PDB file of C-alpha atoms and ligand atoms in Angstrom:
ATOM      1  CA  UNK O   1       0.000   0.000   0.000  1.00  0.00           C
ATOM      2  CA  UNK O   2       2.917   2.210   0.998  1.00  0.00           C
ATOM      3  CA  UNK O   3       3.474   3.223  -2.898  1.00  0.00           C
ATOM      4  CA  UNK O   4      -0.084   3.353  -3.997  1.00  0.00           C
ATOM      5  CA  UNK O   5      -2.392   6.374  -4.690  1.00  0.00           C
ATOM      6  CA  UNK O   6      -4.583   7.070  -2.413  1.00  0.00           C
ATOM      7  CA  UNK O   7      -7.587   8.398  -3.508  1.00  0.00           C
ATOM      8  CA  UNK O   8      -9.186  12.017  -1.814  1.00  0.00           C
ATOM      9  CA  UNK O   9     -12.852  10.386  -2.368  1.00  0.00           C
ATOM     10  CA  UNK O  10     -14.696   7.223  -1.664  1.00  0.00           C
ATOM     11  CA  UNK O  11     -17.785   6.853  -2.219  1.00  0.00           C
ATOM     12  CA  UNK O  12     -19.685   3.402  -1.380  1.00  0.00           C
ATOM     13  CA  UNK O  13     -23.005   1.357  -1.940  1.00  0.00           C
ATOM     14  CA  UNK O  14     -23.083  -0.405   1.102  1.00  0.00           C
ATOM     15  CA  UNK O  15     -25.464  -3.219  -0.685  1.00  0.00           C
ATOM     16  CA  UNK O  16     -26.815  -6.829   0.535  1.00  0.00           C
ATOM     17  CA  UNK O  17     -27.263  -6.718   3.997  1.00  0.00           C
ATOM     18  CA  UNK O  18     -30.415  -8.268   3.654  1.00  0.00           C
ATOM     19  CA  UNK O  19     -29.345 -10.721   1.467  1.00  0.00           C
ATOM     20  CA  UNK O  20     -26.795 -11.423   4.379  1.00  0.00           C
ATOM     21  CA  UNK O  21     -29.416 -11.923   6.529  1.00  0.00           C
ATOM     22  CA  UNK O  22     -31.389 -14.143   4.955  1.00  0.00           C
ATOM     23  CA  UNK O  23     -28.790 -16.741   4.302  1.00  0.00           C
ATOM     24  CA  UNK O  24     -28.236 -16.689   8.048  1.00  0.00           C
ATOM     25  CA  UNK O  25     -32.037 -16.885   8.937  1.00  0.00           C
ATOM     26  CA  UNK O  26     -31.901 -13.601  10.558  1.00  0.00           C
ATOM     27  CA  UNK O  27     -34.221 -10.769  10.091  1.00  0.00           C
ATOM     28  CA  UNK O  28     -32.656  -7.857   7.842  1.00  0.00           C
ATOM     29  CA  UNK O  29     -32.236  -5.511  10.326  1.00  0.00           C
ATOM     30  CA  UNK O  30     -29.209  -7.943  11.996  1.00  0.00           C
ATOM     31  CA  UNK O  31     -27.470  -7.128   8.355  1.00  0.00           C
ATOM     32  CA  UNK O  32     -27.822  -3.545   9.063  1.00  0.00           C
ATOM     33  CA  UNK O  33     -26.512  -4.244  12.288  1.00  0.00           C
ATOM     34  CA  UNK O  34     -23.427  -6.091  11.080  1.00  0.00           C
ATOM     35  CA  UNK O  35     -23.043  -3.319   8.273  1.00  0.00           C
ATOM     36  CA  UNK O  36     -23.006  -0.675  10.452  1.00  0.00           C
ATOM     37  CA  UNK O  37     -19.647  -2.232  12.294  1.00  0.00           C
ATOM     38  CA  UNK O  38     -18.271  -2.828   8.747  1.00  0.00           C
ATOM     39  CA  UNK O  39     -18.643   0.568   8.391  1.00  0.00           C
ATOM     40  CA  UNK O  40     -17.102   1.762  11.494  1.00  0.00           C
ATOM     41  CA  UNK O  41     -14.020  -0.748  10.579  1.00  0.00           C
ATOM     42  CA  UNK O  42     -14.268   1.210   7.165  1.00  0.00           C
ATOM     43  CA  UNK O  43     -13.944   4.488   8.343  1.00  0.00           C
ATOM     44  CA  UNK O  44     -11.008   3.701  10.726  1.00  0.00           C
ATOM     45  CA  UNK O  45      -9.575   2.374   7.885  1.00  0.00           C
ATOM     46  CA  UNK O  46      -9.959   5.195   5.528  1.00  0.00           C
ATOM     47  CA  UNK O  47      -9.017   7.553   7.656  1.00  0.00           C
ATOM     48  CA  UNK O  48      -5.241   5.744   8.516  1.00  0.00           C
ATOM     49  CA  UNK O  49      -4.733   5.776   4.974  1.00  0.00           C
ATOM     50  CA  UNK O  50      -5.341   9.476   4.561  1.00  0.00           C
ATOM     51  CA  UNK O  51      -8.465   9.685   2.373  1.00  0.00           C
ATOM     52  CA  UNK O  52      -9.876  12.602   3.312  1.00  0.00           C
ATOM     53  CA  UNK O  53     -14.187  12.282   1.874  1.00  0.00           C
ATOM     54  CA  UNK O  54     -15.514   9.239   2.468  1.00  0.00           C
ATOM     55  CA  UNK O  55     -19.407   9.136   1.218  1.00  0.00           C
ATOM     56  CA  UNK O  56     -21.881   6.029   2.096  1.00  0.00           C
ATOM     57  CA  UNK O  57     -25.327   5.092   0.678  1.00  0.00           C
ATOM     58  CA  UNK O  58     -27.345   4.203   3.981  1.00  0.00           C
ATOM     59  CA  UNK O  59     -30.687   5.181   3.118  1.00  0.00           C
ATOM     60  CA  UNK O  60     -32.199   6.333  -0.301  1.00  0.00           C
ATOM     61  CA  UNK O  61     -35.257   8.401  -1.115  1.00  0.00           C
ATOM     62  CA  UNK O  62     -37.321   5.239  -2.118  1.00  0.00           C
ATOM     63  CA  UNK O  63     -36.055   3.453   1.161  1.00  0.00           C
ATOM     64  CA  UNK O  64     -39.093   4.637   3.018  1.00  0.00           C
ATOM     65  CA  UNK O  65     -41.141   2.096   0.639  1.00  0.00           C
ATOM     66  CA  UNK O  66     -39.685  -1.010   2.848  1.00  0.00           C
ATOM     67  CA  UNK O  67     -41.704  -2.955   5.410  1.00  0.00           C
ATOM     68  CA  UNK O  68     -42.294   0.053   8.615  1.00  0.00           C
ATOM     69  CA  UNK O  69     -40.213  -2.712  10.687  1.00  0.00           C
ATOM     70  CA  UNK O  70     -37.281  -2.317   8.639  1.00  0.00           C
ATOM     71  CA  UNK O  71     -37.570   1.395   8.113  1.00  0.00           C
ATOM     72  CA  UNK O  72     -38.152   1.677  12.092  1.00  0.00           C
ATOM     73  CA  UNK O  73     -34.992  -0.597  12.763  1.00  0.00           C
ATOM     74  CA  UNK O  74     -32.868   1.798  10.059  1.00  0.00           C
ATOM     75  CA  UNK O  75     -34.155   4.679  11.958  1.00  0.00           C
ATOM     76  CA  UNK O  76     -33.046   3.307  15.388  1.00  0.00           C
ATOM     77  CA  UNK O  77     -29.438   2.373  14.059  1.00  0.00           C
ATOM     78  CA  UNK O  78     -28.488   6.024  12.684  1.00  0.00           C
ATOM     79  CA  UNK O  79     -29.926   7.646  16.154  1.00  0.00           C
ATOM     80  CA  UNK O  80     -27.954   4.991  18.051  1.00  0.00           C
ATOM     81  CA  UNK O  81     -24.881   6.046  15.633  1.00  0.00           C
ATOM     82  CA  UNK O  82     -25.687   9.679  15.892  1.00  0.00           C
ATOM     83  CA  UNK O  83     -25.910   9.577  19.691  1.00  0.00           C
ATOM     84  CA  UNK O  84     -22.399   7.605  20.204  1.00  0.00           C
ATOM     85  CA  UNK O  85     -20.682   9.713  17.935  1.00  0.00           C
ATOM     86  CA  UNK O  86     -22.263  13.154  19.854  1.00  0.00           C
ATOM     87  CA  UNK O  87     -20.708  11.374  22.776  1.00  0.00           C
ATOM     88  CA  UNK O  88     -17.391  11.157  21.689  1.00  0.00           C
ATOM     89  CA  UNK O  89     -17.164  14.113  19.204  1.00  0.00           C
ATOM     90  CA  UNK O  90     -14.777  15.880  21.517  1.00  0.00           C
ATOM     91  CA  UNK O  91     -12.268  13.026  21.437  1.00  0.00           C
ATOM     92  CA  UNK O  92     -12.761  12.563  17.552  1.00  0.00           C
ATOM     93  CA  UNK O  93     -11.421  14.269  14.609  1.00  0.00           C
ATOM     94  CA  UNK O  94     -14.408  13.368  12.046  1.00  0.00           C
ATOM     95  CA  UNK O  95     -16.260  15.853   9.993  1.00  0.00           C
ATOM     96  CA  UNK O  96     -19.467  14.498  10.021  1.00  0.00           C
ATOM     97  CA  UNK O  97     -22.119  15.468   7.171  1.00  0.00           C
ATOM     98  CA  UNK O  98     -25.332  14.177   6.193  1.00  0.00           C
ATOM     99  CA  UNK O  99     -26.214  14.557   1.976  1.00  0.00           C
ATOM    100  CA  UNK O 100     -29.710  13.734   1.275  1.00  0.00           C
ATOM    101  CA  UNK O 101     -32.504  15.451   1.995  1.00  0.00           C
ATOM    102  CA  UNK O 102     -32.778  16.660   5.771  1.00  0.00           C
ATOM    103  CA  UNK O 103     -35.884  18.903   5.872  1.00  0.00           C
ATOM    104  CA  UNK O 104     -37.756  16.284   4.727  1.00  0.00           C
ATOM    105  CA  UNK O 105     -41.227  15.846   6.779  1.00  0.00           C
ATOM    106  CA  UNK O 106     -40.440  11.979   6.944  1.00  0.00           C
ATOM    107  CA  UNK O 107     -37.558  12.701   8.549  1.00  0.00           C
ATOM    108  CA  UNK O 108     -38.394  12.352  12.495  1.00  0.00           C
ATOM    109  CA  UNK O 109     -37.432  15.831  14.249  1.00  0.00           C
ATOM    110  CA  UNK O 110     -35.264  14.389  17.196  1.00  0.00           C
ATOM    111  CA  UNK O 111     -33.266  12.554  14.108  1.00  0.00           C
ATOM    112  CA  UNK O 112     -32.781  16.145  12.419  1.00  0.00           C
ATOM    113  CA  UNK O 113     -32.368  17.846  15.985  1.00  0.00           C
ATOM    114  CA  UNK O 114     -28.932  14.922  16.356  1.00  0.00           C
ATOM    115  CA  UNK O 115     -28.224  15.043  12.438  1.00  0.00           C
ATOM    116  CA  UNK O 116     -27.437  19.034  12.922  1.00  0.00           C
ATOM    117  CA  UNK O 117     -26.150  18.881  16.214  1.00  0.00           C
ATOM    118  CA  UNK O 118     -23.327  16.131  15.172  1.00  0.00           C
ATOM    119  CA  UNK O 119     -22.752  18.240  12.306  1.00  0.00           C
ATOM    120  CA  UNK O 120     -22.334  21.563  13.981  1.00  0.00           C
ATOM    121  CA  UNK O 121     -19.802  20.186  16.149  1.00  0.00           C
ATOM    122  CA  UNK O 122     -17.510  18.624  13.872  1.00  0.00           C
ATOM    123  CA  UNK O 123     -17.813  21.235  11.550  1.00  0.00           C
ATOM    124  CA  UNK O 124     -14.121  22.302  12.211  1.00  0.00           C
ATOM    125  CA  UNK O 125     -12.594  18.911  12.288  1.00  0.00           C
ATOM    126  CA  UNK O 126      -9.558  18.338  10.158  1.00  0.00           C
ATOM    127  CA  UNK O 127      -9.773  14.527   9.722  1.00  0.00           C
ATOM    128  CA  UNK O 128     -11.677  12.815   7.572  1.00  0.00           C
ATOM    129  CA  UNK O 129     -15.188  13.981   5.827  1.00  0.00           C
ATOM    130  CA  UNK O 130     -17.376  11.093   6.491  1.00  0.00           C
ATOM    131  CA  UNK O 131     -21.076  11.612   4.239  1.00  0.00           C
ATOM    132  CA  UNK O 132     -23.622   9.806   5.428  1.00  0.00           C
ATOM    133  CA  UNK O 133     -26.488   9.630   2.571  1.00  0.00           C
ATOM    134  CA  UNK O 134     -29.454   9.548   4.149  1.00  0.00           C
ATOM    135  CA  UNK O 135     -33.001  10.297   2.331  1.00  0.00           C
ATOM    136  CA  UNK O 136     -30.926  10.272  -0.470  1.00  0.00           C
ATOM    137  CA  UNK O 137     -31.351  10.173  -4.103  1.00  0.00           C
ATOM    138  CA  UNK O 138     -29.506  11.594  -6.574  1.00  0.00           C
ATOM    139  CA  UNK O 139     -32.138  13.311  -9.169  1.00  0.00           C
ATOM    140  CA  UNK O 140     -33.647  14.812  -6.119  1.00  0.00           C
ATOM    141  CA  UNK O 141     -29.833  16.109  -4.764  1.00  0.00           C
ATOM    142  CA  UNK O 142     -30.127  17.578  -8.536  1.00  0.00           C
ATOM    143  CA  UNK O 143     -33.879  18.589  -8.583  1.00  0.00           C
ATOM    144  CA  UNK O 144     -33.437  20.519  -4.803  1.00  0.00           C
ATOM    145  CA  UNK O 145     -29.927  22.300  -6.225  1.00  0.00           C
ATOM    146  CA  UNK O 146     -32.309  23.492  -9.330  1.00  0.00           C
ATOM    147  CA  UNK O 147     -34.609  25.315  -7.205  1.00  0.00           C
ATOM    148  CA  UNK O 148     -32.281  26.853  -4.757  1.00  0.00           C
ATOM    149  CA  UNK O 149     -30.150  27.952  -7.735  1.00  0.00           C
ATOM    150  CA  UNK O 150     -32.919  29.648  -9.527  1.00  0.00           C
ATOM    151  CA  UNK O 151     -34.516  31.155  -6.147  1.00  0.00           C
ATOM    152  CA  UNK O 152     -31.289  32.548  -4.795  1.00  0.00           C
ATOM    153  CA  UNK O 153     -30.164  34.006  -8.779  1.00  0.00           C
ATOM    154  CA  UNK O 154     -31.506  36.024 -11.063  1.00  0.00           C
ATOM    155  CA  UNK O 155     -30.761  34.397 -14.628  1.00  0.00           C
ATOM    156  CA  UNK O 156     -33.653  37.312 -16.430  1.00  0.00           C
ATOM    157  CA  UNK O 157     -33.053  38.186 -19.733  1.00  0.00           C
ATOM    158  CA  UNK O 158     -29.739  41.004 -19.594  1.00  0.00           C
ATOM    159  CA  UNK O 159     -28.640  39.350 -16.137  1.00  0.00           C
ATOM    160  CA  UNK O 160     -25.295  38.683 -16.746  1.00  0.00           C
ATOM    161  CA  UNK O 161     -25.230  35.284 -13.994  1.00  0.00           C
ATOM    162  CA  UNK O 162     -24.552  32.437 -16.016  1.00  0.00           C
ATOM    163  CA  UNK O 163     -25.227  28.766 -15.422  1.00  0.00           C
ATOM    164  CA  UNK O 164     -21.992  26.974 -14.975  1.00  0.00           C
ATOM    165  CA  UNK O 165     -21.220  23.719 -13.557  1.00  0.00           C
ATOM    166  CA  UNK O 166     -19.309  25.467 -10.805  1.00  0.00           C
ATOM    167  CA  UNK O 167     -22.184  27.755 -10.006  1.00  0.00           C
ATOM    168  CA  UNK O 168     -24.623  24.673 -10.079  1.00  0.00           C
ATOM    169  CA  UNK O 169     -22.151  22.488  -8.015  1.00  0.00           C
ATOM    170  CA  UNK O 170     -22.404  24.754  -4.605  1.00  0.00           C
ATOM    171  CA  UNK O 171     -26.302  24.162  -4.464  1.00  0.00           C
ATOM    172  CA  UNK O 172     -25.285  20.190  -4.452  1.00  0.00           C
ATOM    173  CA  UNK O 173     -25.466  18.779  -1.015  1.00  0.00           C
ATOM    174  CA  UNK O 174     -21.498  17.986  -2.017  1.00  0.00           C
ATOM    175  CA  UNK O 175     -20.738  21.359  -2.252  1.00  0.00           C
ATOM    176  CA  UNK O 176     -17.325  22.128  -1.578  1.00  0.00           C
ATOM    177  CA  UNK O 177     -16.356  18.588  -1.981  1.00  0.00           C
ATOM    178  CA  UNK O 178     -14.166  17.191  -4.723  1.00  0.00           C
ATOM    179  CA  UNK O 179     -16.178  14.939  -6.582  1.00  0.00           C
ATOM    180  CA  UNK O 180     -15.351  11.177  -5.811  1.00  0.00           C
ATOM    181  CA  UNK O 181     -12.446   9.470  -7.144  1.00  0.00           C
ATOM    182  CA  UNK O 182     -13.506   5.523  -6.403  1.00  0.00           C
ATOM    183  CA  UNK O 183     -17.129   4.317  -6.122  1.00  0.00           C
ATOM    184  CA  UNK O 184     -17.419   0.604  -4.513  1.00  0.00           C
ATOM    185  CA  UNK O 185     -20.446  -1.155  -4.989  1.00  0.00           C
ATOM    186  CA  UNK O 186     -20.917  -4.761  -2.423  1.00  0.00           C
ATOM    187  CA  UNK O 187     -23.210  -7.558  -3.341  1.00  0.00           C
ATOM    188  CA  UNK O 188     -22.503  -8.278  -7.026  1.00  0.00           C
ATOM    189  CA  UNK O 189     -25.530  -5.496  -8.411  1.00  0.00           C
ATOM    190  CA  UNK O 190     -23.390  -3.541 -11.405  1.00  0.00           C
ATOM    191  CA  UNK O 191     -25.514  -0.275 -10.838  1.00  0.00           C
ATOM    192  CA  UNK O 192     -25.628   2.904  -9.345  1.00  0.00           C
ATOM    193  CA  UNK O 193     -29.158   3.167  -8.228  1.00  0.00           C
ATOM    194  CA  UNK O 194     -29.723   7.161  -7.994  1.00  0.00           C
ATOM    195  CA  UNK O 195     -26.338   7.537  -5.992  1.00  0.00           C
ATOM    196  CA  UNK O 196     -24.090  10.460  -6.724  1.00  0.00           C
ATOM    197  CA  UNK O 197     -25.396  10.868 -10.909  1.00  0.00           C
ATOM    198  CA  UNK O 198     -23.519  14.356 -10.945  1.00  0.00           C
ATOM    199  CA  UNK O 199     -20.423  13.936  -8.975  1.00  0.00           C
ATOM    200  CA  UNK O 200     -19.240   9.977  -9.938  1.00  0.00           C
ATOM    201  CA  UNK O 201     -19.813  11.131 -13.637  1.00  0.00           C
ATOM    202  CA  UNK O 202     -15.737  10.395 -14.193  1.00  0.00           C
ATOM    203  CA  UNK O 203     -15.230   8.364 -10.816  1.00  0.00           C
ATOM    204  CA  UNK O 204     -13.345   4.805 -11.206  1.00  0.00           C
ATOM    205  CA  UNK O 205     -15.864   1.894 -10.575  1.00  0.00           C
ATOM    206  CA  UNK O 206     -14.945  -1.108  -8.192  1.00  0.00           C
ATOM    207  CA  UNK O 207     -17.963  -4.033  -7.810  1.00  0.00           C
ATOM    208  CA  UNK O 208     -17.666  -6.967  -5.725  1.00  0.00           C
ATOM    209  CA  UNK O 209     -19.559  -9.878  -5.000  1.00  0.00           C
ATOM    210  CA  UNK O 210     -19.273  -9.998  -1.789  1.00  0.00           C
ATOM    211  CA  UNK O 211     -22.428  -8.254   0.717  1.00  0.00           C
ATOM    212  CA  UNK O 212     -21.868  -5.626   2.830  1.00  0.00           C
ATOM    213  CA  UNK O 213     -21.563  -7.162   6.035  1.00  0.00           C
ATOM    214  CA  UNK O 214     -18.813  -9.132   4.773  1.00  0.00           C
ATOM    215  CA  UNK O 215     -16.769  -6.294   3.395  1.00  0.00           C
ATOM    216  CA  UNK O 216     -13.293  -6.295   4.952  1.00  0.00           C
ATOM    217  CA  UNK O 217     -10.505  -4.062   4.471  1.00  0.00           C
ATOM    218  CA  UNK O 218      -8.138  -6.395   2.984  1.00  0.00           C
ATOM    219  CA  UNK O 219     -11.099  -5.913   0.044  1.00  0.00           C
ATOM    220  CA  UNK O 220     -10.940  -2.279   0.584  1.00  0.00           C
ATOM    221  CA  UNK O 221      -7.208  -2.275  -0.222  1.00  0.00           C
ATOM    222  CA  UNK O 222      -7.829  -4.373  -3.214  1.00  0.00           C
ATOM    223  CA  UNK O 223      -9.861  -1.995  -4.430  1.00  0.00           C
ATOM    224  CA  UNK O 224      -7.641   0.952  -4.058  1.00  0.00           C
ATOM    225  CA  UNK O 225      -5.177  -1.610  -5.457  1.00  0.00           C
ATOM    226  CA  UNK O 226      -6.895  -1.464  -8.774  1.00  0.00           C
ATOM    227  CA  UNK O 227      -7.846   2.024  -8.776  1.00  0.00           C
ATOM    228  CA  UNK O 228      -4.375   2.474  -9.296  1.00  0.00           C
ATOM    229  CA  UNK O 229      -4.182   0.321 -12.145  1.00  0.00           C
ATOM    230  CA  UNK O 230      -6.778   2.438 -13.585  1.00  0.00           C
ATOM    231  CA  UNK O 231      -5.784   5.392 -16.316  1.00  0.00           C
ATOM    232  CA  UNK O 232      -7.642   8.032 -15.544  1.00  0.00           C
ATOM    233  CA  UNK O 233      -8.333  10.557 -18.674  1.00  0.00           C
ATOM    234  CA  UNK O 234     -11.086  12.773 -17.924  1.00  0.00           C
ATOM    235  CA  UNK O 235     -12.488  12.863 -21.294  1.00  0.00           C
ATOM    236  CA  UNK O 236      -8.719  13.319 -23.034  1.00  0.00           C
ATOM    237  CA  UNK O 237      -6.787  10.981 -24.660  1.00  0.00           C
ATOM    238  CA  UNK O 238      -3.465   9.689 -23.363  1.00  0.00           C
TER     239      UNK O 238
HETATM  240  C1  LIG E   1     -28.602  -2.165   1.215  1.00  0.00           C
HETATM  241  O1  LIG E   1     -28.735  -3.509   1.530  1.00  0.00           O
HETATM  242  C2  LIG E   1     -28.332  -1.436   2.417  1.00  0.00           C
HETATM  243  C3  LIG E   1     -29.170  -0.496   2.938  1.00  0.00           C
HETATM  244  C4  LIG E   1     -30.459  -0.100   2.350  1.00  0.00           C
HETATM  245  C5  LIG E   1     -28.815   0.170   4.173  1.00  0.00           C
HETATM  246  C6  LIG E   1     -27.351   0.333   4.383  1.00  0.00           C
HETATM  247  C7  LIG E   1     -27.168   0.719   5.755  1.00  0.00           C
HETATM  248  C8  LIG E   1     -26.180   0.320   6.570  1.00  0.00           C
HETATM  249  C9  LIG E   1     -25.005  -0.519   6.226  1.00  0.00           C
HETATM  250  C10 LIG E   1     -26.198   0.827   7.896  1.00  0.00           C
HETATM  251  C11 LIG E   1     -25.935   2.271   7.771  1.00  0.00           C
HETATM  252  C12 LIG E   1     -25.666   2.858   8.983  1.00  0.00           C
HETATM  253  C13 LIG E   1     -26.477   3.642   9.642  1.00  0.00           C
HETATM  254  C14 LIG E   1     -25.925   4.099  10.907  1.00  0.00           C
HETATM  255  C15 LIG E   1     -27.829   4.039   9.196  1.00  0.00           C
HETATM  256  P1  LIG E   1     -30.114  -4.207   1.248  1.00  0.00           P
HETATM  257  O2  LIG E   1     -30.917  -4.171   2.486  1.00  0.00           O
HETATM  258  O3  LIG E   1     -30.765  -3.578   0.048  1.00  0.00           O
HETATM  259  O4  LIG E   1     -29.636  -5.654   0.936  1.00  0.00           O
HETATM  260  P2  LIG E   1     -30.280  -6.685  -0.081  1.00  0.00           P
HETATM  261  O5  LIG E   1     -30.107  -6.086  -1.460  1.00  0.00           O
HETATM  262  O6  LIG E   1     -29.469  -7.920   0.142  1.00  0.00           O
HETATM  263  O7  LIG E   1     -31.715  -6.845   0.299  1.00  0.00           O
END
């Protein structure tokens, strides 16, 4: 690893946890469970190695459809996440930040009360950025930029404001971010399900079979591994 690029941004679709599940007999919300410690592991991880964004799918727009059990047990894990890491904020040097959509009347208030409080006090942390996507989806990231973009400028006929990519970027929930460099995908699905459409447009793709739970970081190295192989061109040729 010592000579390898390491990438500023990871992004990952943390997928098959309930596959994971099932094969064990278990009801899906034990392959959140295990997931979210995977992810912990993951973040550790990321952070020795000096990545500096690291951006996870947890819970997407259409989410909400699954049985209320499932939804109520997803719920339960990100407060019980969001209250640990309030907890130890002070000892930790993670920039927490939630993409997705927030103000969302789904969205229970005590969840948005600890979403913004976690954020507000690792604002000025100078680790890594961990992005939680939660009530995520990526046309409506794109659809919610729109509106604030238009509201906030005045594009009339004789206006000189322009619509640039860089303009439209800082109404992205990502603003400020670089866009990702790697985007893993677990559980052998070769998609990328509304995650990210704007920002992974010239990220490096790494799928595995293997589900989410079982996602180790021996398989996170491999994948930086062959991110390096990769020949990045940006549109250009060689
Ligand atoms: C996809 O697997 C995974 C999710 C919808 C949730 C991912 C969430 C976690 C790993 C926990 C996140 C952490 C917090 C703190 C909220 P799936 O259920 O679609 O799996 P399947 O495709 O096998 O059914």
């Amino acid at each position: 690893m010592e000579q390898m690029e390491i990438p500023v941004h990871v992004a990952i679709i943390m997928d098959g946890n309930g596959r994971w599940a099932k094969e064990r007999n278990l009801p899906r919300n034990e392959g959140h469970r295990k997931g979210t410690k995977v992810l912990e592991k993951i973040i550790k991880h990321a952070r020795h190695l000096g990545i500096q964004y690291l951006t996870v799918y947890a819970f997407s727009t259409e989410n909400w459809n699954r049985p209320p059990n499932e939804v109520k047990g997803l719920i339960r894990l990100f407060t019980s996440y969001l209250d640990q890491h309030i907890k130890k904020a002070a000892k930790d040097d993670v920039r927490f930040h939630v993409i997705g959509d927030v103000e969302s009347p789904h969205i229970p208030e005590e969840l948005r009360h600890k979403i913004k409080l976690l954020q507000e006090i690792t604002k000025d942390k100078k680790g890594i950025c961990f992005n939680m996507a939660f009530n995520y989806g990526g046309r409506d990231e794109i659809l919610r930029a729109c509106k604030r973009m238009i509201k906030e400028n005045d594009f009339g006929d004789g206006k000189n404001t322009e619509v640039t990519e860089a303009l439209f970027s800082q109404y992205l929930d990502t603003a400020g971010q670089p866009d990702p460099d790697l985007m893993i995908r677990t559980s052998g699905e070769v998609r990328t399900s509304n995650f990210l459409p704007w920002q992974l447009t010239y990220s490096e793709f790494y799928f595995t079979s293997h589900l989410w739970p079982d996602f180790t970081i021996d398989e996170f190295n491999t994948a930086i591994e062959e991110y390096n192989r990769r020949s990045r061109r940006f549109g250009q040729s060689e």
